[in-house]
CSV table of C-alpha atoms in Angstrom, one decimal:
chain,number,residue,atom,x,y,z
A,209,MET,CA,0.0,0.0,0.0
A,210,LEU,CA,2.8,2.4,0.8
A,211,GLN,CA,4.6,1.6,-2.4
A,212,ARG,CA,1.4,2.3,-4.4
A,213,ALA,CA,0.9,5.6,-2.5
A,214,GLU,CA,4.4,6.7,-3.3
A,215,LYS,CA,3.9,5.9,-7.0
A,216,CYS,CA,0.6,7.8,-7.0
A,217,ARG,CA,2.0,10.7,-5.0
A,218,THR,CA,1.3,13.4,-7.5
A,219,ARG,CA,-2.3,12.1,-8.1
A,220,LEU,CA,-3.0,11.9,-4.3
A,221,GLN,CA,-1.7,15.4,-3.7
A,222,ALA,CA,-3.8,16.8,-6.6
A,223,TYR,CA,-6.9,15.0,-5.4
A,224,CYS,CA,-6.5,16.4,-1.9
A,225,SER,CA,-5.8,19.9,-3.1
A,226,ASN,CA,-8.8,19.9,-5.5
A,227,TRP,CA,-11.2,18.7,-2.9
A,228,ARG,CA,-14.2,20.9,-2.2
A,229,PRO,CA,-16.9,20.3,0.4
A,230,GLU,CA,-20.4,19.4,-0.8
A,231,LYS,CA,-22.8,22.3,-1.0
A,232,GLY,CA,-25.6,22.1,1.5
A,233,SER,CA,-23.9,19.5,3.6
A,234,LYS,CA,-25.2,19.4,7.2
A,235,ASP,CA,-22.5,17.2,8.7
A,236,ASP,CA,-21.5,18.0,12.3
A,237,ASP,CA,-17.9,18.1,11.4
A,238,ASN,CA,-18.0,21.1,9.1
A,239,ASP,CA,-14.4,22.0,9.8
A,240,TYR,CA,-13.1,18.8,8.2
A,241,GLY,CA,-11.3,19.3,4.9
A,242,LEU,CA,-9.4,16.7,2.8
A,243,ARG,CA,-6.8,19.4,2.1
A,244,LYS,CA,-5.6,18.8,5.7
A,245,ASP,CA,-4.5,15.3,4.6
A,246,ILE,CA,-1.9,16.6,2.1
A,247,LEU,CA,1.5,15.3,3.1
A,248,SER,CA,4.5,17.6,3.3
A,249,PRO,CA,7.8,16.7,1.5
A,250,GLU,CA,9.2,15.6,4.9
A,251,GLU,CA,6.3,13.3,5.5
A,252,TRP,CA,6.7,11.8,2.0
A,253,GLU,CA,10.4,11.3,2.8
A,254,GLY,CA,9.3,9.4,5.9
A,255,VAL,CA,7.0,7.2,3.7
A,256,HIS,CA,10.0,6.4,1.5
A,257,GLN,CA,12.2,5.5,4.4
A,258,VAL,CA,9.5,3.1,5.8
A,259,ILE,CA,9.4,1.4,2.4
A,260,GLU,CA,13.1,1.0,2.3
A,261,VAL,CA,13.3,-0.3,5.9
A,262,LEU,CA,10.6,-2.9,5.3
A,263,LYS,CA,12.0,-4.2,1.9
A,264,PRO,CA,14.3,-6.8,3.5
A,265,LEU,CA,11.5,-8.0,5.8
A,266,LYS,CA,9.2,-8.5,2.8
A,267,TYR,CA,11.9,-10.3,0.8
A,268,TYR,CA,12.9,-12.8,3.5
A,269,THR,CA,9.3,-13.4,4.4
A,270,LYS,CA,8.6,-14.5,0.8
A,271,ARG,CA,11.9,-16.5,0.8
A,272,LEU,CA,10.9,-18.5,3.9
A,273,GLU,CA,7.7,-19.6,2.1
A,274,ARG,CA,9.7,-21.4,-0.5
A,275,ARG,CA,9.9,-25.2,-0.7
A,276,ASP,CA,13.7,-25.4,-0.6
A,277,ILE,CA,14.0,-23.6,2.7
A,278,SER,CA,15.3,-25.6,5.7
A,279,LEU,CA,16.0,-25.1,9.3
A,280,GLN,CA,19.6,-23.9,8.6
A,281,ASP,CA,18.2,-20.8,6.8
A,282,TRP,CA,16.4,-19.5,9.9
A,283,VAL,CA,19.3,-18.3,12.0
A,284,PRO,CA,21.1,-16.5,9.1
A,285,ILE,CA,17.9,-14.7,8.1
A,286,ILE,CA,17.1,-13.5,11.6
A,287,ASP,CA,20.7,-12.5,12.1
A,288,ARG,CA,20.6,-10.4,8.9
A,289,LEU,CA,17.3,-8.8,9.9
A,290,ILE,CA,18.6,-7.9,13.3
A,291,SER,CA,21.7,-6.2,11.8
A,292,HIS,CA,19.5,-4.4,9.3
A,293,PHE,CA,17.1,-2.9,11.9
A,294,TYR,CA,20.0,-2.1,14.2
A,295,GLU,CA,21.8,-0.2,11.5
A,296,ALA,CA,18.6,1.6,10.5
A,297,SER,CA,17.9,2.5,14.1
A,298,GLN,CA,21.3,4.0,14.5
A,299,ARG,CA,21.0,5.9,11.3
A,300,PHE,CA,17.7,7.5,12.2
A,301,LYS,CA,19.0,8.2,15.7
A,302,SER,CA,21.8,10.4,14.2
A,303,MET,CA,19.1,12.3,12.2
A,304,ASP,CA,16.7,13.0,15.1
A,305,ASP,CA,17.6,16.8,15.1
A,306,GLU,CA,16.6,17.1,11.4
A,307,SER,CA,12.9,16.1,11.8
A,308,PRO,CA,10.6,14.5,14.3
A,309,ILE,CA,9.8,11.9,11.6
A,310,TYR,CA,13.3,10.4,12.0
A,311,GLU,CA,12.8,10.2,15.7
A,312,TRP,CA,9.6,8.2,15.2
A,313,LEU,CA,11.4,5.9,12.7
A,314,HIS,CA,14.2,5.5,15.2
A,315,ILE,CA,11.8,4.3,17.9
A,316,CYS,CA,10.0,1.9,15.4
A,317,CYS,CA,13.3,0.3,14.2
A,318,GLU,CA,14.5,0.0,17.8
A,319,MET,CA,11.3,-1.8,18.8
A,320,ALA,CA,11.6,-4.1,15.8
A,321,TRP,CA,15.2,-4.9,16.7
A,322,GLU,CA,14.2,-5.8,20.3
A,323,LYS,CA,11.4,-8.1,19.1
A,324,LEU,CA,13.8,-9.9,16.7
A,325,ASN,CA,16.3,-10.3,19.5
A,326,GLU,CA,13.6,-12.1,21.5
A,327,TYR,CA,13.0,-14.5,18.6
A,328,TYR,CA,16.8,-14.9,18.3
A,329,GLN,CA,17.1,-16.0,21.9
A,330,LEU,CA,14.5,-18.7,21.4
A,331,ALA,CA,16.9,-20.6,19.2
A,332,ASP,CA,18.9,-21.5,22.3
A,333,LYS,CA,16.0,-23.6,23.6
A,334,SER,CA,16.3,-26.1,20.9
A,335,PRO,CA,19.6,-27.3,19.3
A,336,VAL,CA,18.1,-28.2,16.0
A,337,TYR,CA,18.5,-24.8,14.4
A,338,TYR,CA,22.3,-24.7,15.1
A,339,THR,CA,22.6,-28.4,14.3
A,340,ALA,CA,21.0,-27.9,10.9
A,341,MET,CA,23.5,-25.2,10.1
A,342,VAL,CA,26.5,-27.3,11.2
A,343,MET,CA,25.2,-30.4,9.3
A,344,ASP,CA,25.0,-28.2,6.1
A,345,ALA,CA,28.4,-29.0,4.6
A,346,SER,CA,28.5,-25.6,2.9
A,347,LEU,CA,28.2,-23.7,6.3
A,348,LYS,CA,29.4,-25.8,9.3
A,349,TYR,CA,31.0,-23.8,12.1
A,350,GLU,CA,32.6,-21.4,9.6
A,351,TRP,CA,29.5,-19.4,9.3
A,352,PHE,CA,29.5,-18.6,13.0
A,353,GLU,CA,33.2,-17.8,13.0
A,354,GLN,CA,32.8,-15.4,10.1
A,355,LYS,CA,29.5,-13.8,10.9
A,356,TRP,CA,30.0,-13.8,14.6
A,357,SER,CA,33.5,-12.5,14.6
A,358,GLU,CA,32.9,-9.5,16.8
A,359,PRO,CA,31.7,-9.3,20.4
A,360,PRO,CA,29.2,-10.1,21.9
A,361,LYS,CA,28.3,-12.7,19.3
A,362,ARG,CA,31.9,-14.1,19.3
A,363,ASP,CA,31.3,-15.2,22.9
A,364,TRP,CA,28.3,-17.3,21.8
A,365,ILE,CA,30.3,-19.7,19.6
A,366,PRO,CA,31.5,-22.0,22.4
A,367,GLY,CA,28.0,-22.4,23.6
A,368,VAL,CA,26.8,-23.3,20.1
A,369,LYS,CA,29.5,-25.9,19.7
A,370,PHE,CA,28.7,-27.5,23.0
A,371,MET,CA,25.0,-27.5,22.2
A,372,VAL,CA,25.5,-29.2,18.8
A,373,SER,CA,28.0,-31.8,20.0
A,374,ASN,CA,25.8,-32.6,23.0
A,375,HIS,CA,22.9,-33.1,20.7
A,376,TRP,CA,25.0,-35.5,18.5
A,377,LYS,CA,26.0,-37.5,21.6
A,378,LYS,CA,22.4,-37.9,22.8
A,379,SER,CA,21.2,-38.9,19.3
A,380,GLN,CA,23.9,-41.6,19.1
A,381,GLU,CA,23.0,-42.9,22.6
A,382,ALA,CA,19.4,-43.1,21.7
A,383,LEU,CA,20.3,-44.9,18.4
A,384,SER,CA,22.5,-47.4,20.2
A,385,LYS,CA,19.5,-48.5,22.4
A,386,LEU,CA,17.4,-49.4,19.4
A,387,PRO,CA,17.4,-53.1,18.3
A,388,THR,CA,19.6,-53.9,15.4
A,389,PRO,CA,17.7,-55.0,12.2
A,390,TYR,CA,17.7,-58.8,11.6
A,391,GLN,CA,20.0,-60.0,8.9
A,392,ALA,CA,19.4,-63.4,7.4
A,393,PRO,CA,22.5,-65.6,7.5
A,394,PRO,CA,24.2,-66.3,4.2
A,395,GLN,CA,23.1,-69.6,2.6
A,396,ARG,CA,25.8,-72.1,2.5
A,397,GLN,CA,26.4,-74.1,-0.7
A,398,HIS,CA,26.7,-77.8,-0.7
A,399,ASP,CA,30.2,-79.2,-0.5
A,400,ASP,CA,29.8,-81.0,-3.8
A,401,GLU,CA,28.4,-77.9,-5.6
A,402,PHE,CA,30.9,-76.1,-7.8
A,403,ASP,CA,31.3,-72.4,-7.2
A,404,PRO,CA,33.1,-70.7,-10.1
A,405,ASP,CA,33.7,-67.4,-8.2
A,406,GLU,CA,35.0,-68.9,-5.0
A,407,HIS,CA,38.6,-68.0,-5.7
A,408,MET,CA,37.6,-64.3,-5.9
A,409,ARG,CA,35.2,-64.1,-3.0
A,410,ILE,CA,36.2,-62.7,0.4
A,411,SER,CA,34.3,-61.9,3.6
A,412,TYR,CA,33.6,-58.2,4.3
A,413,ALA,CA,33.4,-56.8,7.7
A,414,SER,CA,30.2,-54.9,8.6
A,415,VAL,CA,30.5,-51.2,8.5
A,416,LYS,CA,31.0,-49.7,11.9
A,417,PRO,CA,30.5,-45.9,12.3
A,418,GLN,CA,33.6,-44.2,13.6
A,419,ALA,CA,33.3,-42.8,17.1
A,420,ASN,CA,34.8,-39.5,16.1
A,421,ALA,CA,32.9,-39.2,12.8
A,422,PHE,CA,31.2,-36.0,13.9
A,423,ALA,CA,34.4,-34.3,15.2
A,424,GLN,CA,36.2,-35.3,12.0
A,425,TYR,CA,33.4,-33.8,9.9
A,426,CYS,CA,33.4,-30.5,11.8
A,427,ALA,CA,37.2,-30.3,11.5
A,428,GLU,CA,37.1,-30.4,7.7
A,429,ASP,CA,36.5,-27.2,5.7
A,430,ALA,CA,33.1,-26.2,4.4
A,431,ILE,CA,32.4,-27.3,0.9
A,432,GLU,CA,31.1,-24.7,-1.5
A,433,GLY,CA,28.0,-25.7,-3.5
A,434,PHE,CA,27.3,-28.8,-1.3
A,435,LYS,CA,23.8,-30.2,-1.9
A,436,LEU,CA,21.7,-32.6,0.2
A,437,SER,CA,22.0,-35.3,-2.5
A,438,ASP,CA,25.8,-35.3,-2.0
A,439,TRP,CA,25.4,-37.1,1.3
A,440,LYS,CA,24.8,-40.3,-0.7
A,441,THR,CA,28.5,-40.6,-1.3
A,442,MET,CA,29.1,-40.9,2.4
A,443,GLU,CA,26.1,-43.1,3.3
A,444,LYS,CA,28.0,-46.4,3.3
A,445,LYS,CA,31.0,-45.3,5.3
A,446,GLN,CA,29.1,-43.0,7.8
A,447,PRO,CA,25.5,-44.1,7.9
A,448,HIS,CA,24.8,-42.6,11.3
A,449,LEU,CA,26.4,-39.2,10.4
A,450,VAL,CA,24.4,-39.1,7.1
A,451,GLN,CA,21.2,-39.9,8.9
A,452,PHE,CA,21.9,-37.3,11.5
A,453,ALA,CA,22.5,-34.7,8.7
A,454,VAL,CA,19.4,-35.7,6.7
A,455,ASP,CA,17.2,-35.5,9.8
A,456,HIS,CA,18.2,-31.8,10.3
A,457,ALA,CA,18.9,-30.6,6.8
A,458,LEU,CA,15.7,-31.6,5.0
A,459,PRO,CA,13.4,-28.9,3.9
A,460,ILE,CA,10.8,-27.9,6.5
A,461,SER,CA,7.8,-28.6,4.4
A,462,ILE,CA,7.4,-30.5,1.2
A,463,SER,CA,4.2,-29.0,-0.2
A,464,ASP,CA,3.8,-31.1,-3.3
A,465,CYS,CA,1.4,-33.4,-1.4
A,466,GLU,CA,-0.6,-30.4,-0.2
A,467,ARG,CA,-0.9,-29.1,-3.7
A,468,SER,CA,-2.2,-32.5,-4.8
A,469,PHE,CA,-5.0,-32.3,-2.2
A,470,SER,CA,-5.8,-28.8,-3.4
A,471,SER,CA,-6.0,-29.9,-7.0
A,472,ALA,CA,-7.9,-33.0,-6.2
A,473,LYS,CA,-11.1,-31.0,-5.4
A,474,PHE,CA,-11.2,-29.7,-8.9
A,475,THR,CA,-10.7,-33.2,-10.4
A,476,LEU,CA,-13.1,-35.0,-8.1
A,477,ASN,CA,-16.1,-32.7,-8.5
A,478,PRO,CA,-19.8,-33.7,-8.0
A,479,LEU,CA,-20.1,-34.7,-11.6
A,480,ARG,CA,-17.2,-37.2,-11.1
A,481,ALA,CA,-18.3,-38.7,-7.8
A,482,CYS,CA,-18.3,-42.2,-9.2
A,483,MET,CA,-14.7,-42.0,-10.7
A,484,LYS,CA,-12.5,-45.0,-10.0
A,485,SER,CA,-9.3,-44.6,-8.0
A,486,ASP,CA,-7.0,-45.7,-10.9
A,487,LEU,CA,-8.5,-43.1,-13.3
A,488,PHE,CA,-8.3,-40.4,-10.6
A,489,GLU,CA,-4.6,-41.3,-9.9
A,490,ALA,CA,-3.9,-41.1,-13.6
A,491,LEU,CA,-5.5,-37.7,-14.0
A,492,GLU,CA,-3.6,-36.3,-11.0
A,493,THR,CA,-0.3,-37.7,-12.3
A,494,LEU,CA,-0.9,-36.2,-15.8
A,495,ARG,CA,-1.7,-32.8,-14.2
A,496,ALA,CA,1.5,-32.9,-12.1
A,497,TRP,CA,3.6,-33.8,-15.2
A,498,TYR,CA,2.0,-31.1,-17.3
A,499,LEU,CA,2.5,-28.4,-14.6
A,500,GLN,CA,6.1,-29.4,-14.2
A,501,LYS,CA,6.7,-29.3,-17.9
A,502,GLN,CA,5.0,-25.9,-18.1
A,503,GLN,CA,7.2,-24.5,-15.3
A,504,ASP,CA,10.3,-25.8,-16.9
A,505,SER,CA,9.3,-24.2,-20.2
A,506,ASP,CA,8.5,-20.9,-18.5
A,507,ARG,CA,11.9,-20.9,-16.8
A,508,SER,CA,13.7,-21.6,-20.0
A,509,ASP,CA,11.7,-18.8,-21.8
A,510,GLU,CA,12.8,-16.4,-19.0
A,511,GLU,CA,16.4,-17.4,-19.4
A,512,ILE,CA,16.2,-16.9,-23.2
A,513,GLY,CA,14.6,-13.5,-22.8
A,514,ARG,CA,17.2,-12.5,-20.3
A,515,LYS,CA,20.0,-13.5,-22.7
A,516,GLU,CA,18.4,-11.6,-25.6
A,517,GLU,CA,18.2,-8.5,-23.4
A,518,LEU,CA,21.8,-8.8,-22.5
A,519,GLU,CA,22.8,-9.2,-26.1
A,520,VAL,CA,20.8,-6.1,-27.1
A,521,ILE,CA,22.4,-4.1,-24.3
A,522,SER,CA,25.9,-5.3,-25.2
A,523,LYS,CA,25.4,-4.5,-28.8
A,524,ALA,CA,24.1,-1.0,-27.9
A,525,LEU,CA,27.1,-0.4,-25.7
A,526,GLU,CA,29.4,-1.5,-28.4
A,527,GLY,CA,27.7,0.8,-30.9
A,528,ASP,CA,28.1,3.7,-28.5
A,529,GLY,CA,31.7,2.9,-28.1
A,530,MET,CA,32.2,2.8,-31.9
A,531,ASP,CA,30.5,6.2,-32.3
A,532,GLY,CA,32.7,7.7,-29.7
A,533,ASN,CA,35.8,6.4,-31.5
A,534,THR,CA,34.7,7.8,-34.8
A,535,GLU,CA,34.0,11.2,-33.3
A,536,LEU,CA,37.5,11.2,-31.8
């Protein structure tokens, strides 16, 4: 609404200035005039500052609604918003003498900063947020060491490490108490039966997770561009570590099933109440395939359009450069 008002600033000002009271009006509030609602240039500057302050909040709110967002994204986003509102609060505080609007903006940003700090402290009540960040191989503890390099955040790092390592130990203790899955013994061949591969066959020891697997993982450097699917390469050697990472690094919500329920009400309408389950499943599958193909084509069209725009801009810049050389 504020963005729309700023875009229509000239129209709003003209509408308020051209307003005239109705003739013969018998309202009690005869002194009211729409001209009193005309904003001054300082007030319009305050509207602009509010829009700029709220932009990161709008962006990260939409970002958290995406399907690929996991628990490891929560702490960095809140940390970024806290820094943003603190910097805005200090900036408006230094401008208090210029206008009372900046004093009001300073108070608003300071209250937002305090509220975000309250949410930030709630992360200490559960170790899953910090654990999800550490088990993201592209972050690990290096994110804390780089982003929390200054006090007082630097003093929080030992507590985070203790919380995450303690959570790992408790999960392994709980896992050790679970019964081991039953494995059928290998079938023995008869003595008189010929085994053509016996000379190449050896017995393999069962994979035992290393006791210091978590410490060794944390000691290694963060891997740039690491994806969740890359844990498959370590699943055989470190099954407990991989399972621990997958339990914390998976996206918070996979909404594909929810979309299927939403689209099902359009497929299974009152005119199709007697539809069989196999036909209903086929229709929903075709719908999902079609939508996925349409999304891929739209994405490719956007990339093609972006490339064409860049080519046009680069050619225009080259043309300007050539004209400049000819004039010289």
